[in-house]
XYZ file of C-alpha atoms in Angstrom:
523
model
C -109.683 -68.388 5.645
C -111.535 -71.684 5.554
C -111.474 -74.325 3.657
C -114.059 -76.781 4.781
C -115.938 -76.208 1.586
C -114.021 -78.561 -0.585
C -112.944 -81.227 2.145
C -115.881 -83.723 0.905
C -114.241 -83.632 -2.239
C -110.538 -83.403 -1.155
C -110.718 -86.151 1.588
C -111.821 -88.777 -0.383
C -109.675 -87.971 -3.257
C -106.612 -87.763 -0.866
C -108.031 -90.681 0.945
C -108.381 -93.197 -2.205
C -104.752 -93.104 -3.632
C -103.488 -93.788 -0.264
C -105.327 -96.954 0.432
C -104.052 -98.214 -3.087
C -100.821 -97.213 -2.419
C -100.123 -97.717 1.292
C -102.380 -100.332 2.458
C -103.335 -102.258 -1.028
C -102.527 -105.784 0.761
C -103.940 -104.891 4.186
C -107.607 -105.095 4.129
C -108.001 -103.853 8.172
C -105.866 -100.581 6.969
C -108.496 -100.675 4.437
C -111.502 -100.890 6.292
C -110.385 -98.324 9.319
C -108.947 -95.421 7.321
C -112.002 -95.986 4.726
C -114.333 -95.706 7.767
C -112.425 -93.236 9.825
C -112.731 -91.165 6.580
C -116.733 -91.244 5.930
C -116.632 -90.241 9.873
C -114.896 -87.267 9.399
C -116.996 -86.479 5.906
C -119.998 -86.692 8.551
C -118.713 -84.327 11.351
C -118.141 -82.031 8.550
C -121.469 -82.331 6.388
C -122.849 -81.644 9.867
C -121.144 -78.017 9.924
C -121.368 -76.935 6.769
C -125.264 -77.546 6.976
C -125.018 -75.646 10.693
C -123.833 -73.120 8.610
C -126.026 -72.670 5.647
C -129.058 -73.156 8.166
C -130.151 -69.489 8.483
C -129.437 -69.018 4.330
C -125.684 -68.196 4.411
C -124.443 -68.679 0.947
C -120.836 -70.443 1.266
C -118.488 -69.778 -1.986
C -114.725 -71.140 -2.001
C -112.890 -70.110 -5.182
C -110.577 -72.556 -6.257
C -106.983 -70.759 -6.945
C -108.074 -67.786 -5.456
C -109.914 -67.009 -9.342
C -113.103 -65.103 -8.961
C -116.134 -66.622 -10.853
C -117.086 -66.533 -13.941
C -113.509 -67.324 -14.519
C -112.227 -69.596 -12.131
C -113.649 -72.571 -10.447
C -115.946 -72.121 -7.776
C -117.622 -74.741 -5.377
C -120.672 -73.493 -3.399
C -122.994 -74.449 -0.384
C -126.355 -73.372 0.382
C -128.808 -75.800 2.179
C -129.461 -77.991 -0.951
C -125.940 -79.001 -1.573
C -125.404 -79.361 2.025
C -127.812 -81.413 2.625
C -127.342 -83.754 -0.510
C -123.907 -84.167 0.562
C -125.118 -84.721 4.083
C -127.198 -87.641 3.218
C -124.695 -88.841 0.981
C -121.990 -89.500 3.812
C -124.859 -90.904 6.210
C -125.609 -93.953 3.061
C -121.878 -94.264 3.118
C -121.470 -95.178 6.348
C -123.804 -97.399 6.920
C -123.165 -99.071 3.209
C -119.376 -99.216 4.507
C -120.281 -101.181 7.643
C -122.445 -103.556 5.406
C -119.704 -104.166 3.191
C -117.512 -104.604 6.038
C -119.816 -107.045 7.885
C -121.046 -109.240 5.077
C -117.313 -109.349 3.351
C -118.072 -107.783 0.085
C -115.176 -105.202 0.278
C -112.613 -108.291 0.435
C -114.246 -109.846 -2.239
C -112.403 -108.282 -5.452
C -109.142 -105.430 -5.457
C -109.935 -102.001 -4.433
C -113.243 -101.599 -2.926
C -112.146 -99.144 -0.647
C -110.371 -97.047 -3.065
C -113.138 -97.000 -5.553
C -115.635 -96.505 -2.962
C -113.897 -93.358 -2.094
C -113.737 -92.235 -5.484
C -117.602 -92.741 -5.889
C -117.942 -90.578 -2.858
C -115.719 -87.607 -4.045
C -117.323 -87.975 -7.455
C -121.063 -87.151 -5.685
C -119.866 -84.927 -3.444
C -118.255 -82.501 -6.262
C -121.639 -83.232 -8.272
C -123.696 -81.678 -5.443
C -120.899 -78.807 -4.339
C -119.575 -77.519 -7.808
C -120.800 -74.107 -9.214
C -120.581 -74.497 -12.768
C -121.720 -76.879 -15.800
C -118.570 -78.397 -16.940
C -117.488 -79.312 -13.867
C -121.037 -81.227 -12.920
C -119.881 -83.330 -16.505
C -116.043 -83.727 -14.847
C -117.980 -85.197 -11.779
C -120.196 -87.302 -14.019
C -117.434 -88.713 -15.397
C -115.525 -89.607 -11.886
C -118.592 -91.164 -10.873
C -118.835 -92.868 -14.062
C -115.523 -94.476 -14.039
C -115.608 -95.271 -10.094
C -118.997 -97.271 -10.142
C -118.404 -99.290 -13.058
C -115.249 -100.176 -10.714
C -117.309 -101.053 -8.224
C -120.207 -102.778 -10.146
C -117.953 -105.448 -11.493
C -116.268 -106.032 -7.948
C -116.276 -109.574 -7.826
C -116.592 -110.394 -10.861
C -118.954 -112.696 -13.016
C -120.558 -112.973 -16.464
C -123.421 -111.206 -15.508
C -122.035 -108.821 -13.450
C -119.640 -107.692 -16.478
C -122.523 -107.562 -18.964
C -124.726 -105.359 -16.931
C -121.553 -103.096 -16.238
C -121.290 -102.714 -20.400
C -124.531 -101.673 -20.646
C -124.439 -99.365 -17.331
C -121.062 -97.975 -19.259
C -122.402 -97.526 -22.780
C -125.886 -95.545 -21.442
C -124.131 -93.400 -19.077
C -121.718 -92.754 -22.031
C -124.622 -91.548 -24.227
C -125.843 -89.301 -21.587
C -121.695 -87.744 -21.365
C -121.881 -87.224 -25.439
C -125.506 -85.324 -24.797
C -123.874 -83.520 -22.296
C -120.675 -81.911 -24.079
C -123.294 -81.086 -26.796
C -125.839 -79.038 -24.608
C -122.197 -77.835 -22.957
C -121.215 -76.335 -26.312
C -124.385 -75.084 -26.953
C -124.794 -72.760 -24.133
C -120.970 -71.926 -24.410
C -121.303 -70.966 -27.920
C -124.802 -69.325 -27.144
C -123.709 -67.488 -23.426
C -119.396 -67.818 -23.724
C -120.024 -68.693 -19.896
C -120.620 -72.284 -18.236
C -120.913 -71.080 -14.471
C -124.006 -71.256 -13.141
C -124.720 -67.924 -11.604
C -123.223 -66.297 -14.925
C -125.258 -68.458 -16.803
C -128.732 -67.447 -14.860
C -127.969 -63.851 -15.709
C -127.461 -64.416 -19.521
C -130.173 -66.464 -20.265
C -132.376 -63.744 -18.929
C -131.001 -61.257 -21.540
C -130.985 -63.410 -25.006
C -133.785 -61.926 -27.042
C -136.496 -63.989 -28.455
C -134.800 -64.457 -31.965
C -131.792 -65.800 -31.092
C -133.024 -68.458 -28.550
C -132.953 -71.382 -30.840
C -129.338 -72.804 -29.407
C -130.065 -72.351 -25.701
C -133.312 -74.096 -26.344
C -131.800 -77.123 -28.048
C -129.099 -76.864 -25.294
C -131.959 -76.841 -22.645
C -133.573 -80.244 -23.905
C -130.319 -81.961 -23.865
C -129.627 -81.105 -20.678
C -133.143 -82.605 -19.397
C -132.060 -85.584 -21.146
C -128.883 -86.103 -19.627
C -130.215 -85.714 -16.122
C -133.091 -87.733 -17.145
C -131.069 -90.404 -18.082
C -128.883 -89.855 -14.737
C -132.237 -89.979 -12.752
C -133.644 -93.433 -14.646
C -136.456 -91.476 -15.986
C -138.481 -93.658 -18.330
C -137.862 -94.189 -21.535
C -134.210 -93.678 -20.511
C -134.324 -95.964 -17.671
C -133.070 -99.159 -19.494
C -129.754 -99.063 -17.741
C -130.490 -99.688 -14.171
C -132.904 -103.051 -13.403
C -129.859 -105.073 -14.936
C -127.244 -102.408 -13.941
C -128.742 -102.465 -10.153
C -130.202 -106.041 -9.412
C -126.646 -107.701 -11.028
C -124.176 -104.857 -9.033
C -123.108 -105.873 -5.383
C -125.354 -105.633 -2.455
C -123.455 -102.701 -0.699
C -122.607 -100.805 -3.999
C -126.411 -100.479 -5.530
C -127.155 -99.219 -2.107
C -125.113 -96.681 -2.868
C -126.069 -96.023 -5.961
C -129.679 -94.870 -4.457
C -128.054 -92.118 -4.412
C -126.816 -91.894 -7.696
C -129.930 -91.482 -9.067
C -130.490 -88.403 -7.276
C -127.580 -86.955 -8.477
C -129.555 -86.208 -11.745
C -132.698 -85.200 -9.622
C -130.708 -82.984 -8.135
C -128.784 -81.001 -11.283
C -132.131 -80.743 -12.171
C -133.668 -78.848 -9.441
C -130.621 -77.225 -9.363
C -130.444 -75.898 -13.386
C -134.204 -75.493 -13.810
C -134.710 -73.580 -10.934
C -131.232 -70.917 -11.501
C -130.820 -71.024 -15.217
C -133.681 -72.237 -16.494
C -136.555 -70.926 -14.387
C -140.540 -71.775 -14.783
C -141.125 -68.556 -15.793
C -138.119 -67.989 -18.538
C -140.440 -67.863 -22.179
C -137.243 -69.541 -23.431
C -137.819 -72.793 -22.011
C -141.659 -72.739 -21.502
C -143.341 -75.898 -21.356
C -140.381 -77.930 -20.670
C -141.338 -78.771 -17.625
C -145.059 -79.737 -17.560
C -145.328 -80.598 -21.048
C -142.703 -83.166 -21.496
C -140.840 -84.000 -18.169
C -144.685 -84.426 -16.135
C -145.672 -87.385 -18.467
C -142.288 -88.888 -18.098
C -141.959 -88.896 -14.668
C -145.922 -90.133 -14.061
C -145.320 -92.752 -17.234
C -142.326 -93.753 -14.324
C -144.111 -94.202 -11.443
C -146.709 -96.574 -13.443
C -143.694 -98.441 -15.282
C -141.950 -98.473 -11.666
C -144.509 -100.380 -9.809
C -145.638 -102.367 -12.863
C -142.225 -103.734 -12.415
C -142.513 -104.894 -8.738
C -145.427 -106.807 -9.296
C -144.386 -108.295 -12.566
C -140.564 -109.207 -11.325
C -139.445 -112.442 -10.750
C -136.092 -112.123 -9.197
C -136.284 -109.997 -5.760
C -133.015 -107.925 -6.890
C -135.354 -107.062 -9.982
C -137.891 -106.036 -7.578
C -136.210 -103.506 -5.616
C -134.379 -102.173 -8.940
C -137.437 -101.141 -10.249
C -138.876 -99.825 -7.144
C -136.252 -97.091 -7.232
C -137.755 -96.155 -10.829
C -141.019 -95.512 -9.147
C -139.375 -93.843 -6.517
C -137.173 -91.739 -8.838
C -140.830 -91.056 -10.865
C -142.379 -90.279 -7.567
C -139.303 -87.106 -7.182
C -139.559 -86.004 -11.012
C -143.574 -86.264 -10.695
C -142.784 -83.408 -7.384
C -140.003 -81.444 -9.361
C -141.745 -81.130 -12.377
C -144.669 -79.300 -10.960
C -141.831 -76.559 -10.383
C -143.249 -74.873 -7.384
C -142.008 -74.258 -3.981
C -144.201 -76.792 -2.191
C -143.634 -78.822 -5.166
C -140.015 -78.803 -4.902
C -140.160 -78.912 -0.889
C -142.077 -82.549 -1.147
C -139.629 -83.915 -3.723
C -136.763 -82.975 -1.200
C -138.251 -85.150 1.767
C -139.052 -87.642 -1.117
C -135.384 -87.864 -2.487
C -134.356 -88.276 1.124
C -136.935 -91.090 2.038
C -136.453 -92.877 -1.157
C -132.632 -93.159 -0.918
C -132.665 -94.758 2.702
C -135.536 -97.269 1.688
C -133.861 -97.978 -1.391
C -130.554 -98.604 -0.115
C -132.037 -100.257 2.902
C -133.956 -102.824 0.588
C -131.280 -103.907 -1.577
C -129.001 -104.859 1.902
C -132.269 -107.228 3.021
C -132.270 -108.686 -0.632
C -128.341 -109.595 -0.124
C -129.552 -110.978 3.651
C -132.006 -112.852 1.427
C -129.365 -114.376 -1.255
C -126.641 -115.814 2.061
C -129.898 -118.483 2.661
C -131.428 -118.936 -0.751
C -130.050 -121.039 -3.770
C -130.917 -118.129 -5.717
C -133.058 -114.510 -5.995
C -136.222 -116.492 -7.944
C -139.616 -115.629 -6.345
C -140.323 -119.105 -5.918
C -141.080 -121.196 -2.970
C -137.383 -122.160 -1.628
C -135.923 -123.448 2.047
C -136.355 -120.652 4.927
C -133.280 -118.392 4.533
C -130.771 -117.968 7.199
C -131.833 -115.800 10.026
C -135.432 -115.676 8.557
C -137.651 -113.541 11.180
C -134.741 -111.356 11.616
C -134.562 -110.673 8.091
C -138.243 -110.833 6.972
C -138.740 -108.230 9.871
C -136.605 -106.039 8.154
C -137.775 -106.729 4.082
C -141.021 -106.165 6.330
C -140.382 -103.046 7.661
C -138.297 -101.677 4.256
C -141.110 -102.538 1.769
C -143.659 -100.295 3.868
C -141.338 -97.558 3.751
C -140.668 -98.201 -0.126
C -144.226 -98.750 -1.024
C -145.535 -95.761 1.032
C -147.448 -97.569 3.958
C -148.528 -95.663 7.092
C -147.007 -94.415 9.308
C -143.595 -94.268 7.737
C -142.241 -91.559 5.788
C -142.610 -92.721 2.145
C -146.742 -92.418 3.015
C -146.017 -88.871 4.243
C -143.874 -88.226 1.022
C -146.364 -89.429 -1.224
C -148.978 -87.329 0.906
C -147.140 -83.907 0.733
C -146.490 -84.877 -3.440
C -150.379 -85.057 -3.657
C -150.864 -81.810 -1.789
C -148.459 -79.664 -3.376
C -150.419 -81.305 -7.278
C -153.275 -79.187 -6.149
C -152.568 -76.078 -8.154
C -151.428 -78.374 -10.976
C -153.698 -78.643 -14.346
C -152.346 -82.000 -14.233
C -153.970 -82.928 -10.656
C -156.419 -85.461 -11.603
C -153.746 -87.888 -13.788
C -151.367 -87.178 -10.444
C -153.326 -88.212 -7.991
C -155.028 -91.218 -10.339
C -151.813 -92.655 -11.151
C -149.803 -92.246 -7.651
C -152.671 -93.896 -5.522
C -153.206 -96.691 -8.506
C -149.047 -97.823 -8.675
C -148.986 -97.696 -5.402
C -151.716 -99.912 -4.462
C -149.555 -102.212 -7.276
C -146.932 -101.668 -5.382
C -148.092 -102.890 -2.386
C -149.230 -106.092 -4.161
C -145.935 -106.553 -5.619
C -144.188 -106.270 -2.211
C -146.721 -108.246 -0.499
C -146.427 -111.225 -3.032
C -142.788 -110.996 -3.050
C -142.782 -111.038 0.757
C -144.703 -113.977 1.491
C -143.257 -116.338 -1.371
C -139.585 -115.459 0.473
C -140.550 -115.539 3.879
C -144.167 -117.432 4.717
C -144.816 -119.886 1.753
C -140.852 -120.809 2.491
C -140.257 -124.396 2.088
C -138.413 -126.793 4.700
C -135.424 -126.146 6.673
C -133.357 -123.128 6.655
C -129.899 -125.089 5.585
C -127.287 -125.728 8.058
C -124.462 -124.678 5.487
C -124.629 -121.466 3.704
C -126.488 -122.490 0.441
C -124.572 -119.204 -1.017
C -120.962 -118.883 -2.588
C -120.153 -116.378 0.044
C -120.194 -116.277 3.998
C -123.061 -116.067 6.454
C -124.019 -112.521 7.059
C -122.670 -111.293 10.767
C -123.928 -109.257 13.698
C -122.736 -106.005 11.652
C -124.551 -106.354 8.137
C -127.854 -106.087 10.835
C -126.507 -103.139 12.479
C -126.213 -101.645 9.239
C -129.586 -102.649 7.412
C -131.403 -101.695 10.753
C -129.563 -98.299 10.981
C -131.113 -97.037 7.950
C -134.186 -98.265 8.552
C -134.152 -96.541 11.836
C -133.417 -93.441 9.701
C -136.469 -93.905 7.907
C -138.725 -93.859 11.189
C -136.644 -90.933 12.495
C -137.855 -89.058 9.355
C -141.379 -90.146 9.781
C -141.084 -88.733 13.431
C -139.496 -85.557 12.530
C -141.586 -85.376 9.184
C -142.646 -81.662 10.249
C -139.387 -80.709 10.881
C -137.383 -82.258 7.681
C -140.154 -81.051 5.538
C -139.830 -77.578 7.240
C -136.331 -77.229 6.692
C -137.576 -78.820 2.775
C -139.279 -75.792 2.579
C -136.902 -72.554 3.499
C -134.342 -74.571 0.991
C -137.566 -74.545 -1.958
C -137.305 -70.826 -0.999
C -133.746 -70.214 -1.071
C -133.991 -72.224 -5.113
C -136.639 -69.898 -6.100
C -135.079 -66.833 -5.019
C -131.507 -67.032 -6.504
C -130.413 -63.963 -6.439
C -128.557 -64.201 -3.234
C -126.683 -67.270 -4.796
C -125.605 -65.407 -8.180
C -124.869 -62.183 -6.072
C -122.241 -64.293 -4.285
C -120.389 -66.120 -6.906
C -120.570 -62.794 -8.800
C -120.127 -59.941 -6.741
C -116.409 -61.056 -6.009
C -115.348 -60.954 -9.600
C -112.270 -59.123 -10.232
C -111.846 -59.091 -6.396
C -108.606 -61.508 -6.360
C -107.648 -60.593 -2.905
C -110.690 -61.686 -1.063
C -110.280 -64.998 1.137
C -111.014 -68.322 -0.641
C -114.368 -68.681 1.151
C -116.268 -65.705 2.195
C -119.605 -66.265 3.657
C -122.712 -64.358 3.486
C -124.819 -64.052 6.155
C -127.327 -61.547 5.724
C -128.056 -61.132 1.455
C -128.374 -65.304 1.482
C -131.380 -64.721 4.645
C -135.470 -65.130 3.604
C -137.391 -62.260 5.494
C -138.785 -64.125 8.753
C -135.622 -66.615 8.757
């Protein structure tokens, strides 16, 4: 028996009471056991994606209670590989926050941080729908901790407003959760793919209604406009270190997404046809205009980058919502680009605010370290504004191709090459008011309430950009392994035959894994 399945939820949540407890006035104790711990999350994201690599299914049944009944947590190459990515930002968000100070800036960064990470991880691991809302609500609760860290009027009104959205979005939620119960009596996914299949035409009204709110919710989870109010304010006012973190957060919705409307809610299911292309395709393009719109219109560089992760996030739901298997594939090695570059980009703007009065695109004194760090905003706004040869052009490339077969190809390709030629105006503007049209000195004293930046908030900007040119490098292969996890969402059978087959079979170990029913012919 194994229980690696639920250590990137355990470890954290074991992890996070003990720095509170044990080492609340020690902030080295704090700092080693927090990064010791994202370590270990690594090594093991590492081998459970070794594991689901040739389409083993991994199911670990919480309790020993077989599915539809119990709890169930389950990896296949999607949730490994969100989770994956998740404890590669955290580690190099951890050594930022380490480096530049921010963790010892306000009480329990390190024990909220951990939270936030067992929060995700459970989002991208669990097997049914109530228990994606218990992990909303973790994550919830641990990043409005975080976003506050350090205090400030500004900081604590953009935390309100992050709170009272997100709250909307957790009432939408229990409603569609209701819903389906009181449509299906089940809220686990695999159970949930099989009934849906068999309600008859008359008696779809709930599930539909149940459907739409749960595009909302994750639309308002993935800052998909008109429900993307929240984040410029929520993002551009949160620390440096924690809305690099939240790039990810955003994908959490992309994800339950992908993940619902490709299981339970499938492109071809009459009950929910049009969903997708009719209502979330204008959306997500209406977000890639607003998104880059934004950049060149912003006049705070925190503002800029904020809504660069809309168009970003528009870019993914633009992908998903063609709801095909190259579709999905590009929005995969989008999601993946996108959180690097955005996490990457909000670290140079708090490189940016240690030499600057203030985040105002206006001409100012030369920050601190200026080459080093306009090399960096240099190399980060390429990625984010999909440049050659980095891999946000190549995502935005493969989302064009895969819009081929799409009625919609004309508006996709018209409004992807337009905001992005606005982004790159935006970025360029914003670049050389910072960093070339900079007047006078850089200051000899740090013109910023908090300390110069140090040799390890460099190391940790510069290791996720070097990400982002390893996964322009190994585009072929990323976007490869993109596509056998498209296949494995569009043929779920194997997924649902696992978390089902075992039901009633109570003396079967935790974790079984299934290594030839989970396997696409030729892998």
């Amino acid at each position: 028996m194994t229980h690696w399945l639920i250590t990137p939820i355990v470890l954290p949540a074991l992890l996070a009471p003990f720095i509170v407890l044990a080492a609340r006035y020690h902030i080295g104790i704090q700092r080693s056991f927090s990064v010791a711990g994202v370590l270990a999350l690594i090594a093991i994201a590492l081998g459970l994606v070794f594991q689901v690599s040739d389409g083993t299914i991994l199911l670990y049944q919480l309790s020993d209670w077989a599915a539809p009944f119990g709890i169930v947590l389950v990896g296949d190459r999607l949730s490994t590989m969100m989770v994956l990515l998740t404890a590669v930002l955290a580690l190099f968000v951890l050594l930022y926050a380490i480096g530049s100070g921010w963790d010892n800036r306000g009480r329990h960064f390190h024990a909220l941080f951990q939270f936030q990470l067992m929060g995700i991880m459970g989002a991208f691991l669990t097997g049914d729908l109530f228990n994606l809302f218990v992990f909303f609500e973790v994550l919830l609760i641990a990043s409005y901790g975080l976003m506050i860290h350090g205090g400030g009027t500004p900081r604590l009104r953009a935390g309100v407003q992050y709170v009272l959205f997100n709250l909307i979005g957790s009432t939408l939620f229990l409603f569609a959760l209701a819903s389906i119960y009181a449509e299906t009596g089940t809220l686990n996914m695999a159970d949930l793919a099989n009934r849906v299949a068999m309600i008859g035409a008359a008696d779809t009204v709930g599930i539909r209604v149940a459907a739409v709110l749960l595009l909302l919710v994750f639309a308002i989870k993935a800052a998909v406009v008109p429900l993307h109010f929240w984040l410029p304010s929520s993002y551009a006012e949160a620390p440096a270190p924690v809305a690099a973190l939240f790039a990810i957060m955003t994908k959490v919705g992309a994800y339950a997404i992908i993940r619902v409307y490709t299981m339970i809610f499938p492109p071809d299911l009459s009950v929910t046809a049009g969903l997708h292309d009719v209502w979330l395709m204008p959306a997500a393009l209406i977000s890639v205009a607003v998104g880059m719109v934004g950049v060149l219109a912003a006049k705070k560089l925190d503002r800029l980058v904020a809504f660069a992760v809309i168009g970003s996030m528009g870019m993914v739901m633009v992908s998903i919502s063609l709801f095909t298997p190259e579709g999905i594939a590009a929005a995969l090695y989008y999601i993946i680009h996108s959180t690097l570059a955005g996490a990457a980009l909000f670290l140079v703007v708090d490189l940016v605010r240690t030499g600057r009065a203030n985040l105002d695109l206006t001409s100012q004194p030369a920050v601190v370290g200026n080459a080093l760090t306009a090399g960096l905003f240099f190399v980060g706004a390429i990625a984010m504004a999909g440049l050659p040869p980095l891999s946000g052009f190549l995502g935005k490339l493969l989302v064009l191709n895969a819009a081929f077969e799409s009625g919609l190809v004309v508006w996709i390709w018209a409004v992807v090459l337009g905001s992005s030629l606005i982004g790159i105006v935006g970025f360029v503007r914003a670049g050389s008011i910072v960093f070339w049209k900079a007047q006078g000195e850089a200051p000899l004293e740090d013109a910023s309430e908090f300390e110069r930046p140090t040799v390890l908030s460099y190391v940790a900007v510069g290791g996720l950009l070097s990400l982002l040119i390893a996964l322009s490098v190994f585009a072929g292969q990323v976007h490869g392994y993109a596509t056998t996890m498209a296949a494995q969402l569009f043929a779920p059978q194997p997924y649902m035959s696992k978390v089902l087959d075992t039901a009633g079979k109570l003396s079967t170990p935790a974790v079984a894994d299934d290594h030839s029913s989970a396997k696409e012919e030729g892998h």
